[in-house]
Each structure stands twice: as structure tokens, then as C-alpha cells.
Short mmCIF file of N, CA and C in Angstrom, two decimals:
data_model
loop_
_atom_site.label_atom_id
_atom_site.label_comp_id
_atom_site.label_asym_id
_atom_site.label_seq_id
_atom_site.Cartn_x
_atom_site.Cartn_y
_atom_site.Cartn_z
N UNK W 1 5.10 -4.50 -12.20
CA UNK W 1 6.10 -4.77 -13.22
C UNK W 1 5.41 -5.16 -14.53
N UNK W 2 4.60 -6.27 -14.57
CA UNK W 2 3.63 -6.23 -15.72
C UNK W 2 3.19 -5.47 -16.55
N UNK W 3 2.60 -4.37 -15.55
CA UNK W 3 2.19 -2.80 -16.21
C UNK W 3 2.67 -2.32 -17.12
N UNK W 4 4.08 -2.61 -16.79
CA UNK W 4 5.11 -1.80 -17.86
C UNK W 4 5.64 -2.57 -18.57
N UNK W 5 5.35 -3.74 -19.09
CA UNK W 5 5.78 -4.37 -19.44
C UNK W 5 4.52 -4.83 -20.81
N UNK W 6 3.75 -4.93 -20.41
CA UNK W 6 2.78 -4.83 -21.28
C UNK W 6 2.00 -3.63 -22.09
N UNK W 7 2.20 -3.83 -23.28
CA UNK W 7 1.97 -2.93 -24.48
C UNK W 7 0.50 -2.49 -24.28
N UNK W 8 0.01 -0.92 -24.04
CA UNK W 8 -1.20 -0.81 -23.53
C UNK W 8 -1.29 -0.49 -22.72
N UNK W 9 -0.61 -1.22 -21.50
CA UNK W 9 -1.33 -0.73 -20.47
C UNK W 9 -1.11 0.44 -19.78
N UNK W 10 -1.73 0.94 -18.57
CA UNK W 10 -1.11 2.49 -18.52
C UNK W 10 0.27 2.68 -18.48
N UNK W 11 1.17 2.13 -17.66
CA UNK W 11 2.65 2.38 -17.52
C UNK W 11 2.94 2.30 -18.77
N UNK W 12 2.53 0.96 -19.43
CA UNK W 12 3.40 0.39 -20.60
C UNK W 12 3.06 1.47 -21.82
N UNK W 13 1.79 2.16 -21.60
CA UNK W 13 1.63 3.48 -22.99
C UNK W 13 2.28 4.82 -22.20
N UNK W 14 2.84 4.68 -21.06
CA UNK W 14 3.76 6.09 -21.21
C UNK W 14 5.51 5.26 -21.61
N UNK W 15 5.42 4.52 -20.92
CA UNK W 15 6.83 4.55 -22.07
C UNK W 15 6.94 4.01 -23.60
N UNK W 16 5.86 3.64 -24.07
CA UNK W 16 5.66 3.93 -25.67
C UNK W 16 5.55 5.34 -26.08
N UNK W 17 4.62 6.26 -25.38
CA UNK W 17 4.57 7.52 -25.74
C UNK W 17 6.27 7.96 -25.77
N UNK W 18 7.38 7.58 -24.84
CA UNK W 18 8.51 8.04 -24.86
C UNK W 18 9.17 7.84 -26.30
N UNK W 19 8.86 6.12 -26.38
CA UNK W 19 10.05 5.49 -27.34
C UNK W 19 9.21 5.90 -28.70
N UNK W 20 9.99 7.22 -28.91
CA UNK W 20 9.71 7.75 -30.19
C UNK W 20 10.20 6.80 -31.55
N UNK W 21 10.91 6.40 -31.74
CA UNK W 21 11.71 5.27 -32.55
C UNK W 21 11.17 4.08 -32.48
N UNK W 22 10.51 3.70 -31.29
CA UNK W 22 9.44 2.15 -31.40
C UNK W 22 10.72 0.96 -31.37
N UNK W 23 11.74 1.69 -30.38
CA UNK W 23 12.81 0.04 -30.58
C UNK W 23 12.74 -0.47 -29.32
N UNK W 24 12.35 -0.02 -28.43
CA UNK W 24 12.51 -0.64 -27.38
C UNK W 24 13.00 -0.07 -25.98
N UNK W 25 13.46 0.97 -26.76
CA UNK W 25 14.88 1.23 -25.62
C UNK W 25 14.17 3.23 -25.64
N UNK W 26 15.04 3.86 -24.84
CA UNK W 26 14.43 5.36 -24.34
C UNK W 26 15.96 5.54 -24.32
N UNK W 27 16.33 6.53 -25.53
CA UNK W 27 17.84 6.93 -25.09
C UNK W 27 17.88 8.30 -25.08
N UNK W 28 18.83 9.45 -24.78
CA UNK W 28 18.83 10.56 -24.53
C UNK W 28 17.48 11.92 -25.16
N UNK W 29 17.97 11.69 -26.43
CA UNK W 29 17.09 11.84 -27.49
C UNK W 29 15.07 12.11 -26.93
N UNK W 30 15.01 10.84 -26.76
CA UNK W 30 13.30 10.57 -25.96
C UNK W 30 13.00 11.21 -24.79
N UNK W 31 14.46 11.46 -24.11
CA UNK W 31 13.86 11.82 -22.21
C UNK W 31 13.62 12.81 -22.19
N UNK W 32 12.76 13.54 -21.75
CA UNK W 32 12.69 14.80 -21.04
C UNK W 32 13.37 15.80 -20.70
N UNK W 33 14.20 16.79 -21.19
CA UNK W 33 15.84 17.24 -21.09
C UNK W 33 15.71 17.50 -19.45
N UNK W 34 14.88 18.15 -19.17
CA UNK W 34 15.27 18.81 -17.56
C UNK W 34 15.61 17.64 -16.84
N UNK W 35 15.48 16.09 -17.17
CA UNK W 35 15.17 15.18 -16.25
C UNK W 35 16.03 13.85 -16.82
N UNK W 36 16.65 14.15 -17.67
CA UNK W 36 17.78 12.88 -18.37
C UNK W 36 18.46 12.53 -17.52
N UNK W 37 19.66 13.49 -17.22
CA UNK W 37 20.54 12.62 -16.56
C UNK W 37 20.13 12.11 -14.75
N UNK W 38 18.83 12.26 -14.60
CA UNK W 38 18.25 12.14 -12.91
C UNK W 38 17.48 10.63 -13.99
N UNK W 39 16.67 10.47 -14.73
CA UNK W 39 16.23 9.40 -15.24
C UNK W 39 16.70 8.06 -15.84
N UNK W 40 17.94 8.47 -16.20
CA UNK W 40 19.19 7.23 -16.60
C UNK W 40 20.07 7.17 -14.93
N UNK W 41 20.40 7.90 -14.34
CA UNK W 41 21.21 7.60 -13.36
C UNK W 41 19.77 6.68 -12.28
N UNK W 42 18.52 6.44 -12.64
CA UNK W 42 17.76 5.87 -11.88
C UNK W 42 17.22 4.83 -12.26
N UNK W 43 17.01 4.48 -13.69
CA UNK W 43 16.43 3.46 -15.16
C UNK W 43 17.30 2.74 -15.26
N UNK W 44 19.01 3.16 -15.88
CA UNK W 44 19.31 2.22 -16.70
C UNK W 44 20.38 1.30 -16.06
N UNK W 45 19.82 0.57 -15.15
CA UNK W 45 20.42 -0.34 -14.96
C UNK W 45 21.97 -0.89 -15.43
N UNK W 46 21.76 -1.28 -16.40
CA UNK W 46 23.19 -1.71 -16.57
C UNK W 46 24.50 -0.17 -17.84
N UNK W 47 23.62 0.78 -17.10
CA UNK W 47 24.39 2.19 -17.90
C UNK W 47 25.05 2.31 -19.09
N UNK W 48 24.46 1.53 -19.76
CA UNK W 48 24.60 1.69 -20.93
C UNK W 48 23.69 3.11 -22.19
N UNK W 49 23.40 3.83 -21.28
CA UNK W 49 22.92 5.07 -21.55
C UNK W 49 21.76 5.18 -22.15
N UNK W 50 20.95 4.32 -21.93
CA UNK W 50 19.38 4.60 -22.65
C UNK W 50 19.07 3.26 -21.61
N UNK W 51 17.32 3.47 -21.71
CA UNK W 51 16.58 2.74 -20.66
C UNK W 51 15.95 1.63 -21.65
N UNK W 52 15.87 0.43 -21.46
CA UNK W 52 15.43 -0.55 -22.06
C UNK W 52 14.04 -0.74 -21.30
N UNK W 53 13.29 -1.30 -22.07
CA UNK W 53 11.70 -1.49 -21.24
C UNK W 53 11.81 -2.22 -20.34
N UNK W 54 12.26 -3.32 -20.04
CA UNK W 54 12.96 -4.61 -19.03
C UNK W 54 13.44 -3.45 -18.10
N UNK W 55 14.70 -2.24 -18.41
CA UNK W 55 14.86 -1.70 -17.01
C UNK W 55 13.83 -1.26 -15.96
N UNK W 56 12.86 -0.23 -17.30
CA UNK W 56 11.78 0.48 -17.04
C UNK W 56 11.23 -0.14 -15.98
N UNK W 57 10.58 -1.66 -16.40
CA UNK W 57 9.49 -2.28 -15.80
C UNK W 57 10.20 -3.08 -14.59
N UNK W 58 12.02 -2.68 -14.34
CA UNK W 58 12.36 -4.01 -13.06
C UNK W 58 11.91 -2.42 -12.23
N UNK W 59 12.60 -1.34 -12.65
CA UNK W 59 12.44 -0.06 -11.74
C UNK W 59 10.90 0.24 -11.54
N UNK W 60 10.12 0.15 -12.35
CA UNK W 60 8.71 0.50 -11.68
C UNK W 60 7.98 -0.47 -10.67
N UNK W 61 8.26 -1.61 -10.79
CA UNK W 61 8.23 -2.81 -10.10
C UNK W 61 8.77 -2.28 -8.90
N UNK W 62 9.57 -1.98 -8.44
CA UNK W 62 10.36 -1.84 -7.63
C UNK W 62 9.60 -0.62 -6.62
N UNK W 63 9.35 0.50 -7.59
CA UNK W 63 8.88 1.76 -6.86
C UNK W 63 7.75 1.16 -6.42
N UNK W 64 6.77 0.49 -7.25
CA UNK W 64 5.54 0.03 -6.85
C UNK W 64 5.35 -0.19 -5.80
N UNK W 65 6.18 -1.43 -5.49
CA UNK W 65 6.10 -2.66 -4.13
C UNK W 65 6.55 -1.86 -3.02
N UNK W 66 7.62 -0.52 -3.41
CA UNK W 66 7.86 0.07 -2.14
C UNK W 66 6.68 0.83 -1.94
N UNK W 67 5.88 1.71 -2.65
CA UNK W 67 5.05 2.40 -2.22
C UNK W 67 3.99 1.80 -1.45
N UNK W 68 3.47 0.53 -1.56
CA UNK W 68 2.83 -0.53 -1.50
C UNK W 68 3.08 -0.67 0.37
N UNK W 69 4.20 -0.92 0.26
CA UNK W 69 5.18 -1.58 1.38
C UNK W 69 4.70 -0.10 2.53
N UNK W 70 5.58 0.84 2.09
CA UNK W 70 5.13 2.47 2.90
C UNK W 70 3.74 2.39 3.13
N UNK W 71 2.76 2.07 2.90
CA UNK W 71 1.10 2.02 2.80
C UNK W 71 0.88 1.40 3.64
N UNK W 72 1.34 -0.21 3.46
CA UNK W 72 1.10 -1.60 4.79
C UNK W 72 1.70 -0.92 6.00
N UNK W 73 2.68 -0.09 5.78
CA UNK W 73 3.82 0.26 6.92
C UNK W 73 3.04 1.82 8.00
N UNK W 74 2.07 2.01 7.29
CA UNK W 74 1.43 3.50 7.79
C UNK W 74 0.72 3.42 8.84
N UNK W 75 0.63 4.26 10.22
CA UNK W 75 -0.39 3.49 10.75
C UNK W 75 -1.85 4.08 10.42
N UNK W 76 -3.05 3.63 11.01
CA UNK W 76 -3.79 3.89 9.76
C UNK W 76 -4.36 5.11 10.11
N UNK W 77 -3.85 5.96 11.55
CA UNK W 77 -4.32 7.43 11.67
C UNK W 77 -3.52 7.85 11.05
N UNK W 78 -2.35 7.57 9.83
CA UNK W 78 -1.56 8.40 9.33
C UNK W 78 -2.27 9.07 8.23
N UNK W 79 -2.26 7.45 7.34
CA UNK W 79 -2.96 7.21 6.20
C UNK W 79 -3.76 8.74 5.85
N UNK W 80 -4.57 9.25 6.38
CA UNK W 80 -4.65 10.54 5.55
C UNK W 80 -4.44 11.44 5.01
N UNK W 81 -2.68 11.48 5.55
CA UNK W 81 -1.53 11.96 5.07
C UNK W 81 -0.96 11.91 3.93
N UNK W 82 -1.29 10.69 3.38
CA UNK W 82 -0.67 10.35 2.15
C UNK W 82 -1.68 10.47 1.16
N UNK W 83 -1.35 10.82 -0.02
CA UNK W 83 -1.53 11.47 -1.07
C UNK W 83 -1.53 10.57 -2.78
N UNK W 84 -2.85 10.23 -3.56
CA UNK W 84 -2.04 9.14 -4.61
C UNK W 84 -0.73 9.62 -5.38
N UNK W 85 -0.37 10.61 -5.20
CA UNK W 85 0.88 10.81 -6.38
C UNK W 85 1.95 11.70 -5.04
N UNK W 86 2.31 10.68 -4.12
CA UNK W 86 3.40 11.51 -3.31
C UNK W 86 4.92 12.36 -3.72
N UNK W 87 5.04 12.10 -4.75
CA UNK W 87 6.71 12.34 -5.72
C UNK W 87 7.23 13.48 -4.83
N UNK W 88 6.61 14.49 -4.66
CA UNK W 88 6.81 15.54 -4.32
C UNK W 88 6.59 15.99 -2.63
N UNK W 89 6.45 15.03 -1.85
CA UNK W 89 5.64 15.22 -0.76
C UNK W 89 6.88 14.62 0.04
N UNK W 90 7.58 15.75 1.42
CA UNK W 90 8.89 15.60 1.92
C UNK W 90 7.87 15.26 3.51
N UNK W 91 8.68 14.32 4.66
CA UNK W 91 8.49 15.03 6.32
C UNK W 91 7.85 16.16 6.37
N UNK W 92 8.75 16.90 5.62
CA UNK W 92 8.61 18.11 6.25
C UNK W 92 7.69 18.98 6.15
N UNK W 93 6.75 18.57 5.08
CA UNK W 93 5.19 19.13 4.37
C UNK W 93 4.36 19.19 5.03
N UNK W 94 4.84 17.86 6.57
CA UNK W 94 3.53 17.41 7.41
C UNK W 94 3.92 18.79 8.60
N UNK W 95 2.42 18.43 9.11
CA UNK W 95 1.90 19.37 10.14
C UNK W 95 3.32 18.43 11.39
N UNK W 96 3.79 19.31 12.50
CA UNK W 96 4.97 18.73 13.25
C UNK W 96 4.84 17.69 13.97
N UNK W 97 3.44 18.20 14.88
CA UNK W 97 2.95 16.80 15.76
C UNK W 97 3.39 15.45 14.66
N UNK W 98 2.42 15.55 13.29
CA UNK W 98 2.53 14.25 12.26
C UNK W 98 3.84 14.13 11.92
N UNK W 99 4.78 14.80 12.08
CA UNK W 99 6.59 14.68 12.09
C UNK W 99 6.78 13.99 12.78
N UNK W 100 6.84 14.52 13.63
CA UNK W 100 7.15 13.50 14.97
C UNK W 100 6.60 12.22 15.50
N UNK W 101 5.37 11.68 14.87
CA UNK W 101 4.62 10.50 14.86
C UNK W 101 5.55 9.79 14.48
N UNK W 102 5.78 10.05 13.11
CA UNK W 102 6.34 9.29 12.20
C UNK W 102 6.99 8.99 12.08
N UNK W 103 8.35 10.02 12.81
CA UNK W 103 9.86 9.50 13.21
C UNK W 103 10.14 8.72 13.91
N UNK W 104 9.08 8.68 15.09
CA UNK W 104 9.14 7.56 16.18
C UNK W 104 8.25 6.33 15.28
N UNK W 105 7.28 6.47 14.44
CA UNK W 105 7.31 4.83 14.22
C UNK W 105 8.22 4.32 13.16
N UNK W 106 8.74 4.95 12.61
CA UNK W 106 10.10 4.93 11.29
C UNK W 106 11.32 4.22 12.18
N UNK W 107 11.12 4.92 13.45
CA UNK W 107 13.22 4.23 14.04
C UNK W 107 12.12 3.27 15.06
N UNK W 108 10.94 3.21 15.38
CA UNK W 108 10.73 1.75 15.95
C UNK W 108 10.80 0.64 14.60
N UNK W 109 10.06 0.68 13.70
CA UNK W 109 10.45 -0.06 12.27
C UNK W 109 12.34 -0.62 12.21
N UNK W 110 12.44 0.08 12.28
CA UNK W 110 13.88 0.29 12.07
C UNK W 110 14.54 -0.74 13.00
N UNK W 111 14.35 -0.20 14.32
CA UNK W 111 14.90 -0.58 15.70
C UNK W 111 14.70 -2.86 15.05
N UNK W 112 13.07 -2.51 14.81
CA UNK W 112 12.47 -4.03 14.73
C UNK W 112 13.54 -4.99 13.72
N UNK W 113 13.61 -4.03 12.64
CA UNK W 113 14.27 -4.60 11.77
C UNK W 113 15.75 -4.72 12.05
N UNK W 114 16.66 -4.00 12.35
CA UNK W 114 17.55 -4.34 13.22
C UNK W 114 17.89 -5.76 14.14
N UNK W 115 16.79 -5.90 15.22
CA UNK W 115 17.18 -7.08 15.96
C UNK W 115 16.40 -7.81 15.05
N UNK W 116 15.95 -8.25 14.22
CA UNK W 116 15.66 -9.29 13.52
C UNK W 116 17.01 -9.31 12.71
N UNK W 117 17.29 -8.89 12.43
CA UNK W 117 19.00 -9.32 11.49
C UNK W 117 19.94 -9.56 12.40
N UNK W 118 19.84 -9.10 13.50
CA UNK W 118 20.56 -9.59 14.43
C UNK W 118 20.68 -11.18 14.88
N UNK W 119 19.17 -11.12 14.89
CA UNK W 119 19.09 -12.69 15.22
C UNK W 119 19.56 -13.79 14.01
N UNK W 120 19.10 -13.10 12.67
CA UNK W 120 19.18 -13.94 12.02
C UNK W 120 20.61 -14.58 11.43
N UNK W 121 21.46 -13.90 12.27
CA UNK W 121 23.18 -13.63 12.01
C UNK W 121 23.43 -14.68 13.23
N UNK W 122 22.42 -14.61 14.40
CA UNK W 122 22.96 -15.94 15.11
C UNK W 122 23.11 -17.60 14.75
#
């Protein structure tokens, strides 16, 4: 979240490179046409139709810690699977055996997390 939040740094100089106007904010105008309305329906938080840097940086924050999270969560014969820039990278890309690994440790995850809310409801 920092990243983007701070002037400079890598995150924080691509959304300066955006905010053509230097106010703060990324409104239609700045985005990327093929990718506006997929980038505000994901940024702007409180939809008011342009992305404020504060959204920017709660949403990259956010992607971060999950990608982060997916990484801790891998087991580590997966790990070679994954890729630094996954955006584009579905299940279904993987070889099947590695499908099927993954589904079974995804709904054991799952399963875990489950009876832990369970309990915690007792």
C-alpha cells in the first residue's frame, strides 16, 4: 500500500504516469479505453467515477497481500508453477495432474477454513 502511495516509487510512478492533470485522482479521460470501465468497476471505491490515489493504493494493498497470501498458501512443489506477473495465468494453463493437485489442496484450505468459522460461531 505504501508503494502506491508514495510519490516515486514504482507503483506510485505508474499512477503518476496515469494522472495526466497531476490532481490526484485518474478519471475516464487518463484510463486506458479498452480497460475503463473493468478499472473503475475495480479502483473506485466509493464510484464516484475516477480513482483517487487512496483508492489506488487501498486496492493494490489488497491485491498485494492476496498474492502474498496465494504464495504462503502454495505448496512448495507447486511453487514452480507460479509465475512473477500471474494476471493472465487461469487452472486451466496448468499441466492436469497440477489441476488436480491444486483443487484438492484449495477445498482442503477451504474445508479448514470452514470448521474454523464454525467453531468460532460456537
Amino acid at each position: 500500500r505504501m508503494d502506491a502511495l508514495t510519490p516515486g516509487a514504482s507503483v506510485g510512478r505508474f499512477f503518476e504516469k496515469l494522472d495526466k492533470n497531476g490532481d490526484g485522482r485518474l478519471d475516464r479521460r487518463e484510463l486506458p479505453n479498452e480497460s475503463v470501465e473493468e478499472l473503475l468497476g475495480f479502483h473506485d471505491l466509493n464510484e464516484d467515477g475516477a480513482i483517487a490515489r487512496l483508492e489506488f493504493a487501498e486496492v493494490y494493498g489488497f491485491w498485494a497481500a492476496t498474492q502474498h497470501q496465494v504464495f504462503q498458501d502454495t505448496p512448495p512443489k507447486l511453487r514452480k508453477f507460479q509465475l512473477k506477473d500471474m494476471q493472465d495465468l487461469n487452472i486451466e494453463d496448468l499441466p492436469g495432474k497440477v489441476q488436480r493437485e491444486s483443487l484438492k489442496f484449495a477445498r482442503s484450505l477451504e474445508e479448514r477454513r470452514q470448521t474454523n468459522l464454525r467453531k468460532e460461531e460456537l
